[in-house]
Tab-separated table of C-alpha atoms in Angstrom:
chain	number	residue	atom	x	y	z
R	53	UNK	CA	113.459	24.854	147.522
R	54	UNK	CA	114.277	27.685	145.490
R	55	UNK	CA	113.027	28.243	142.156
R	56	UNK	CA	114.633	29.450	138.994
R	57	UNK	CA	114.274	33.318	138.428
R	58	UNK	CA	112.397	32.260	135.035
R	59	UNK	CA	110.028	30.133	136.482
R	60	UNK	CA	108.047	32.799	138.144
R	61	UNK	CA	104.373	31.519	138.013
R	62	UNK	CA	102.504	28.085	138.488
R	63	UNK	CA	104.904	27.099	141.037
R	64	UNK	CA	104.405	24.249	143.042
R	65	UNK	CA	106.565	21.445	145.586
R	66	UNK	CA	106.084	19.149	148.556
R	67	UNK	CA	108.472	18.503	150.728
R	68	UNK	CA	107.956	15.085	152.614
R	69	UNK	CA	110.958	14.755	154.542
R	70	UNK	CA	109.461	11.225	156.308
R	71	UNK	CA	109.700	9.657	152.831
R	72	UNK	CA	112.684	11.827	151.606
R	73	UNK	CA	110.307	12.475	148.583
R	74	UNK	CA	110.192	16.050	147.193
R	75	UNK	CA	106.940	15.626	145.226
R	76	UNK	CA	105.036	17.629	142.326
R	77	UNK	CA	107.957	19.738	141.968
R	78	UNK	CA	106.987	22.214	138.792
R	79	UNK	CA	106.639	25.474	137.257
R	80	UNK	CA	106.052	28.010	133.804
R	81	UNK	CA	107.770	29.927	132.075
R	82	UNK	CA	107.408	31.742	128.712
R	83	UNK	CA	109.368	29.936	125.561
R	84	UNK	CA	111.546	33.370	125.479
R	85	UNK	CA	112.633	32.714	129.239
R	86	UNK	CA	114.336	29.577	128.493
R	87	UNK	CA	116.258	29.712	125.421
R	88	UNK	CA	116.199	27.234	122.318
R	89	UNK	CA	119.515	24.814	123.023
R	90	UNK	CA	120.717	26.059	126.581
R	91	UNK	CA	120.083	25.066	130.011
R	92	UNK	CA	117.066	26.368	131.838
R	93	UNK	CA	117.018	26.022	135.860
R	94	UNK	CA	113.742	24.602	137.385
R	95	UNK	CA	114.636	24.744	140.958
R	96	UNK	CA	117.766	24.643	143.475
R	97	UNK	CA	116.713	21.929	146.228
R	98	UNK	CA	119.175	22.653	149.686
R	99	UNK	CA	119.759	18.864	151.064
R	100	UNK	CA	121.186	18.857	155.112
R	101	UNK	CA	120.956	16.517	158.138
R	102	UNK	CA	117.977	17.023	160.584
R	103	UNK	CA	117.658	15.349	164.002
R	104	UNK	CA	117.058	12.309	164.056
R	105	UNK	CA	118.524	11.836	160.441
R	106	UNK	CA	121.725	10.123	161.906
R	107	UNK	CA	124.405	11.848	159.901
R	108	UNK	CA	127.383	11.867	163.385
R	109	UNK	CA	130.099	10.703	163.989
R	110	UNK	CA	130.852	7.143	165.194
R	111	UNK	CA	133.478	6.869	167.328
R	112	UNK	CA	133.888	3.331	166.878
R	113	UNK	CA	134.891	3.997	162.565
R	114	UNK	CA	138.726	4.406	162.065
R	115	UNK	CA	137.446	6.154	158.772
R	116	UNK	CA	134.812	8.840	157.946
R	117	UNK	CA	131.803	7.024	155.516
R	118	UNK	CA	129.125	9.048	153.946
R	119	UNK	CA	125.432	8.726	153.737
R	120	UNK	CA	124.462	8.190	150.245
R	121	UNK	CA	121.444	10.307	149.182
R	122	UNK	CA	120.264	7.976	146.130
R	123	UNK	CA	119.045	10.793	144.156
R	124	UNK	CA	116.482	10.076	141.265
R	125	UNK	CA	114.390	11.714	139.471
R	126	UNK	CA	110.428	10.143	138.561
R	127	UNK	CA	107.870	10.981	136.324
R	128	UNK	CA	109.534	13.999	134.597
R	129	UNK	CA	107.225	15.716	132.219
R	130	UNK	CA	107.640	18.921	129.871
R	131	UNK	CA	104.399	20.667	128.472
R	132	UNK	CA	105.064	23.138	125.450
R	133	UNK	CA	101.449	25.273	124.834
R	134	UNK	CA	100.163	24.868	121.474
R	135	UNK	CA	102.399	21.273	121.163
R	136	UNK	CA	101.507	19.206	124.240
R	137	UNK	CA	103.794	16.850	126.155
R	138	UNK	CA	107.183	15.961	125.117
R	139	UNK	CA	109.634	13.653	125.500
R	140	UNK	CA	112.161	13.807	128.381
R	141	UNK	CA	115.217	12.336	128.833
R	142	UNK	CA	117.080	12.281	132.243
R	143	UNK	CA	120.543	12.083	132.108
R	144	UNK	CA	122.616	10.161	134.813
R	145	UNK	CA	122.626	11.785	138.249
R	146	UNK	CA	125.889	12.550	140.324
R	147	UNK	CA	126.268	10.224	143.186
R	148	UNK	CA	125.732	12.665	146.011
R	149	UNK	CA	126.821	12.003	149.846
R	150	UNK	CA	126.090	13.567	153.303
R	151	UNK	CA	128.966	13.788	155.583
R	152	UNK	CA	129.298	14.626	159.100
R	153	UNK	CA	131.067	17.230	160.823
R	154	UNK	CA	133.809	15.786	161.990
R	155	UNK	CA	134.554	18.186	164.895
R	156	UNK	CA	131.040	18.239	166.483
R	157	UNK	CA	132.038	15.117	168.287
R	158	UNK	CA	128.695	15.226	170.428
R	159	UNK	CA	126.260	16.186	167.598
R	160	UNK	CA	124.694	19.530	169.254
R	161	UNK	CA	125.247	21.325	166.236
R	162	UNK	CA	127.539	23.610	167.080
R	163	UNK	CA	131.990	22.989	167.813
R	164	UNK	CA	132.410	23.980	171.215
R	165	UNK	CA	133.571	23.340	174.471
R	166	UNK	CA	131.923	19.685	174.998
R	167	UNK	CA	134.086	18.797	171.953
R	168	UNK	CA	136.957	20.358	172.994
R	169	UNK	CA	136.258	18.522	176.340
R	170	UNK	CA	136.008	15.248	174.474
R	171	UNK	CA	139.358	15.821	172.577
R	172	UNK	CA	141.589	16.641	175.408
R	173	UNK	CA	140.315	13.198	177.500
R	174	UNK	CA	141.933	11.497	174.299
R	175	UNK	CA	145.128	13.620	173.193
R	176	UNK	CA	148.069	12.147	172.279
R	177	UNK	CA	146.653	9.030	172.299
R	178	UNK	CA	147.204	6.412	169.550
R	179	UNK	CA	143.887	5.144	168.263
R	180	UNK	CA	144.922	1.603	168.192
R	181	UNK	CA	145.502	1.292	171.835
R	182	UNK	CA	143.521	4.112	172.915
R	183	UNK	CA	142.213	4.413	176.617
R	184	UNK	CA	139.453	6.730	175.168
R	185	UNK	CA	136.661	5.454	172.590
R	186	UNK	CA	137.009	8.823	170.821
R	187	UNK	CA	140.178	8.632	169.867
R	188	UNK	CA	139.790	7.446	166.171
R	189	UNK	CA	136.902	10.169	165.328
R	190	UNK	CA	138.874	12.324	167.109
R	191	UNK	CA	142.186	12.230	165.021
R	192	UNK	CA	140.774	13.983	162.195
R	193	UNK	CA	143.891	13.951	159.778
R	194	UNK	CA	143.813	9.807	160.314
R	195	UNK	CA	147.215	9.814	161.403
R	196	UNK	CA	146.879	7.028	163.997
R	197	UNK	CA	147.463	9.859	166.599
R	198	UNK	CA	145.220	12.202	168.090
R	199	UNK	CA	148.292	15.043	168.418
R	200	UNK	CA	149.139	18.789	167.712
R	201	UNK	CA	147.594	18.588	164.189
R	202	UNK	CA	144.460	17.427	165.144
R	203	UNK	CA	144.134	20.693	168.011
R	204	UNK	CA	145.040	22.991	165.053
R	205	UNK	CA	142.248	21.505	162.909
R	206	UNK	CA	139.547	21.725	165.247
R	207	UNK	CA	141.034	25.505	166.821
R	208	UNK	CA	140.434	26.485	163.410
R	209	UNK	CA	136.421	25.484	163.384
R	210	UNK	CA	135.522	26.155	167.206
R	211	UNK	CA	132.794	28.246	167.574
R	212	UNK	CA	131.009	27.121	164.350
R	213	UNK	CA	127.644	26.523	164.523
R	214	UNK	CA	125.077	24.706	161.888
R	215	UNK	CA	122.234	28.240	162.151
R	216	UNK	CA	125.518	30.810	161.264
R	217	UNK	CA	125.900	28.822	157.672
R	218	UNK	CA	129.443	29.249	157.728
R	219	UNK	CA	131.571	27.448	156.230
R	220	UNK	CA	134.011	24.228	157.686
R	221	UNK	CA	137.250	23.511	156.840
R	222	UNK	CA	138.276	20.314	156.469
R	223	UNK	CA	142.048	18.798	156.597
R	224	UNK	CA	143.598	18.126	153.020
R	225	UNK	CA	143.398	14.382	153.471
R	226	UNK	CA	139.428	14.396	154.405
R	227	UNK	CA	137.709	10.991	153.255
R	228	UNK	CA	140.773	9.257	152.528
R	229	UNK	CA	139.971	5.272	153.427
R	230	UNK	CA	142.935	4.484	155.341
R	231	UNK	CA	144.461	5.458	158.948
R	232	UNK	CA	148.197	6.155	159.439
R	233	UNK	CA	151.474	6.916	157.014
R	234	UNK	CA	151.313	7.773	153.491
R	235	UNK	CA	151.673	5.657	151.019
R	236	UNK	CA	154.900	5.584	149.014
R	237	UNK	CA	153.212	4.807	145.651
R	238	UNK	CA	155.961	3.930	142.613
R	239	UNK	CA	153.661	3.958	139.864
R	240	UNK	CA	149.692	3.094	138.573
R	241	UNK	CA	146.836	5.949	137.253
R	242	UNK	CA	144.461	4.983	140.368
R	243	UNK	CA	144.228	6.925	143.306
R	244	UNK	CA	144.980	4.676	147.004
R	245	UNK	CA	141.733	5.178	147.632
R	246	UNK	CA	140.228	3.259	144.546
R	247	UNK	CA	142.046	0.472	145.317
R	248	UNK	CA	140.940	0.040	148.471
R	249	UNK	CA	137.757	-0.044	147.246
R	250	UNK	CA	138.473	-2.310	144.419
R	251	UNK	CA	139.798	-4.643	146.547
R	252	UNK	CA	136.523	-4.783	148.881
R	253	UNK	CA	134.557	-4.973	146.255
R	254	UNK	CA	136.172	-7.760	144.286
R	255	UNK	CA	135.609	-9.689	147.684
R	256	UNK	CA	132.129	-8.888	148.186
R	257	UNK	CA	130.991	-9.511	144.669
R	258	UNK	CA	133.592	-12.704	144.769
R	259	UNK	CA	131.109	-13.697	148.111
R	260	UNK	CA	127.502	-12.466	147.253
R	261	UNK	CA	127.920	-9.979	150.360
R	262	UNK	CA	127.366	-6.464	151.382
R	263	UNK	CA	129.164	-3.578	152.887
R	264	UNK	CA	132.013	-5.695	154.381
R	265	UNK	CA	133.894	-3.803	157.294
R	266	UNK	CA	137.478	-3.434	156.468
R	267	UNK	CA	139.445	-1.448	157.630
R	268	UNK	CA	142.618	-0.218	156.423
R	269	UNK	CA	146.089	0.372	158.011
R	270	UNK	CA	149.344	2.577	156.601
R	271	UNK	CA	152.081	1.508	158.668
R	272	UNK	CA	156.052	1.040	158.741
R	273	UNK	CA	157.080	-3.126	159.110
R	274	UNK	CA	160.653	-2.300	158.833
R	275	UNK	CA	160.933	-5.735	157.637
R	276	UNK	CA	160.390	-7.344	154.022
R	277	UNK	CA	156.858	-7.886	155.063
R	278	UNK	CA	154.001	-6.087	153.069
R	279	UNK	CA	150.947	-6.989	154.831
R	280	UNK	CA	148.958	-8.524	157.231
R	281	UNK	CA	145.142	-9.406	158.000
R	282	UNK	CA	143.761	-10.593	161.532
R	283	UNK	CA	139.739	-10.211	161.813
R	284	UNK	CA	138.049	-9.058	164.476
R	285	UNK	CA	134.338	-9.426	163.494
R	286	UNK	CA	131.883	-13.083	162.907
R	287	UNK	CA	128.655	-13.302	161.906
R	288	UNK	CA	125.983	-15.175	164.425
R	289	UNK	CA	127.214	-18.529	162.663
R	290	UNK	CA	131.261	-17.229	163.763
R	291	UNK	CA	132.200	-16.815	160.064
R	292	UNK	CA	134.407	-13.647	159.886
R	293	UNK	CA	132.785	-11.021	158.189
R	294	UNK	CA	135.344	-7.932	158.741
R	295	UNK	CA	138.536	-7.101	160.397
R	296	UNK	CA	142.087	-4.789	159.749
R	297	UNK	CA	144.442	-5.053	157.079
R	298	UNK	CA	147.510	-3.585	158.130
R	299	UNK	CA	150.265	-2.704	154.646
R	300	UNK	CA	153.701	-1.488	154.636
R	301	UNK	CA	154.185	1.865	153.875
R	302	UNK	CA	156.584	2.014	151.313
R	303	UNK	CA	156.545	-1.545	150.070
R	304	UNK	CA	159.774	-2.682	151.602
R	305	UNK	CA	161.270	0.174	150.021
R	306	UNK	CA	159.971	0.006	146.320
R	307	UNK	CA	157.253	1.606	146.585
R	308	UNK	CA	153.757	0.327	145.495
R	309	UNK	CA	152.345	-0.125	142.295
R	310	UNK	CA	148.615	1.741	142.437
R	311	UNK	CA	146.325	0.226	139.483
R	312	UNK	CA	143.746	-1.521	139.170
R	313	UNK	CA	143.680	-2.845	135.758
R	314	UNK	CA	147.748	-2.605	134.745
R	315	UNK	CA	150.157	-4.610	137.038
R	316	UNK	CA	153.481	-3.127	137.658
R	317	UNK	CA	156.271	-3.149	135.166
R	318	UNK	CA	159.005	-2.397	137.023
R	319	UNK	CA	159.593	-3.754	140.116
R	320	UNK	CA	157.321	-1.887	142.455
R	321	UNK	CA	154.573	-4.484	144.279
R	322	UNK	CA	151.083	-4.281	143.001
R	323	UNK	CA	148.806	-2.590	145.893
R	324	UNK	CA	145.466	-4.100	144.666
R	325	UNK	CA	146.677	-8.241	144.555
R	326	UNK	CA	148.054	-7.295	148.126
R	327	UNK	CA	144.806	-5.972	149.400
R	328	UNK	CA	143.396	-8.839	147.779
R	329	UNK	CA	145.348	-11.368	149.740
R	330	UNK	CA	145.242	-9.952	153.112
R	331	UNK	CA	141.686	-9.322	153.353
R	332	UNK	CA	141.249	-13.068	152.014
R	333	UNK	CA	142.868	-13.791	155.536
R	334	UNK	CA	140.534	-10.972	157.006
R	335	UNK	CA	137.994	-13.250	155.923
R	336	UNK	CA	138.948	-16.616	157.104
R	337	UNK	CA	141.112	-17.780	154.609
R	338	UNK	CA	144.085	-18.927	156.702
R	339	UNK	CA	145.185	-21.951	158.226
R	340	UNK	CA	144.432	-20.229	161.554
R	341	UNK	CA	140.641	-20.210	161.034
R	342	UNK	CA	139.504	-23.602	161.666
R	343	UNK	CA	136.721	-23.457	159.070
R	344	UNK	CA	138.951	-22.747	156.479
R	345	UNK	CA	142.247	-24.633	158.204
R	346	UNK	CA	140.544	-28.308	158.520
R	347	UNK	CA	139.586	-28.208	155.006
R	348	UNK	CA	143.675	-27.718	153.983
R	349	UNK	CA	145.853	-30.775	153.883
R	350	UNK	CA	149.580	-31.343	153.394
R	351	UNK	CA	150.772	-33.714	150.081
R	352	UNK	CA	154.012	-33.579	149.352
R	353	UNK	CA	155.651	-30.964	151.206
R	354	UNK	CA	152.396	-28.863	149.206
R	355	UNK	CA	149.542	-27.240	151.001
R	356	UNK	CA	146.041	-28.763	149.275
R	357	UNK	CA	142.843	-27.025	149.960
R	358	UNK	CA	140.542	-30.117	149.444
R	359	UNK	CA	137.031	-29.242	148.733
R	360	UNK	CA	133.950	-31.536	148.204
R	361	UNK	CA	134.335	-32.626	144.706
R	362	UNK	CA	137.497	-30.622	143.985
R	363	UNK	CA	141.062	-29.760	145.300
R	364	UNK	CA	143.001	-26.488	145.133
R	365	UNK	CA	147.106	-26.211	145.331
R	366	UNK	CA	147.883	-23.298	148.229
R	367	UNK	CA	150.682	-21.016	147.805
């Protein structure tokens, strides 16, 4: 913790890193020291992984996810002398995450030659057929390759260590929620990455669930399809619960429509009903998952989803 050059007396702060509680954190200063209508600053508190605080890398993620730190601030108080207590109000607080480094594969704190080790056992491997369970953390630009790129990225990092606070450089594309091409997007004000999680979230809101694993895949058909789902992980009871969603890269060549709210207006396909439908089929809603496919009947040359007081025409 370090304290505000104004707030030079009365100091005091525990740190209870057990409870990830930093408590009776305080301090006075004189009126003049702080201004009438500007910002005065308490204390800077330094946040970083410790041992044992699991912030690696999991090989087994196609995609990087942060640790959320849940900031929040309790039982603020103000004291002005000769006017007492006053009221405090505490403003929203930035959402705040920890990430990993990516290149310290083996989480010694430091980039050297065990990770280089680790990344030539999996070079120029694809990370969807991979020989090596390192592959995916190891293809840092989420290409779908661990190749050339990759080498430069981590080249440019080795030797870094966590005690010389230096700084590490991270590919353009860091965080992005997808593995493999770029997407060709046509039109829409969202970013690819919000409608990914738009999509997951409609589903897990839509399902009363949590923290659903899918995971998402840029790749080239070649054909006029836009999308597919297959899951590859059930609950104890065998209900899917996550899988891959694989989507065409430049929506058989018109590019997608990126928007959550607005759908396209052209004739660009809409990203987020897309999304939608394949990780429905992520989730068991095909014909090919038996708990979903007994329940679906044919009438008519129509497919009827027939539920227990109610029926539902298929597309």
């Amino acid at each position: 913790v370090e304290f505000g050059s104004n707030f030079t007396f009365n100091k005091t702060v525990v740190i209870d890193d057990a409870a990830g509680v930093v408590r009776n954190l305080g301090g006075s200063t004189l009126a003049a020291n702080v201004g009438g209508t500007g910002y005065a600053l308490l204390a800077r508190i330094k946040f970083e992984s410790l041992a044992g605080d699991q912030v690696d890398v999991d090989p087994a993620d196609l995609t990087i996810e942060p640790l959320q730190l849940g900031l929040e601030i309790q039982n603020a108080k103000i004291d002005v002398s000769g006017v007492g207590e006053v009221t405090v109000n505490v403003g929203a607080l930035p959402e705040t995450d920890l990430y990993p480094v990516i290149y310290d594969i083996d989480d010694n704190n430091a980039i050297d030659y065990r990770d280089l080790i680790f990344f030539t056992s999996a070079y120029n491997q694809n990370v969807f057929n991979a020989t090596s369970p390192y592959a995916s953390a190891l293809d840092f630009d989420k290409s779908g390759k661990v190749d050339y790129r990759d080498l430069i990225a981590l080249a440019g990092n080795y030797g870094k260590k966590k005690s010389g606070n230096t700084q590490i450089n991270y590919p353009a594309n860091f965080g992005q929620k997808w593995v493999g091409n770029q997407l060709e997007v046509a039109s829409g004000d969202d970013s690819v990455d919000q409608v990914i999680e738009a999509a997951i979230d409609t589903w897990e809101t839509a399902l009363g669930v949590e923290d659903l694993d899918v995971q998402v895949v840029v790749h080239d058909f070649g054909t006029a399809q836009l999308g597919s789902g297959q899951s590859t992980e059930y609950s104890v009871d065998g209900i899917p619960v996550g899988g891959r969603v694989v989507i065409d890269d430049d929506a058989n060549g018109l590019g997608w429509h990126v928007d959550v709210t607005d759908l396209p207006t052209g004739g660009a396909y809409d990203l987020y009903t897309v999304l939608l439908h394949e990780i429905g089929h992520v989730l068991g809603f095909t014909r090919y998952f038996s708990g979903f496919g007994s329940l679906v009947e044919e009438s008519g040359g129509d497919l009827v989803f027939v539920g227990s007081d109610f029926t539902v025409a298929l597309d």
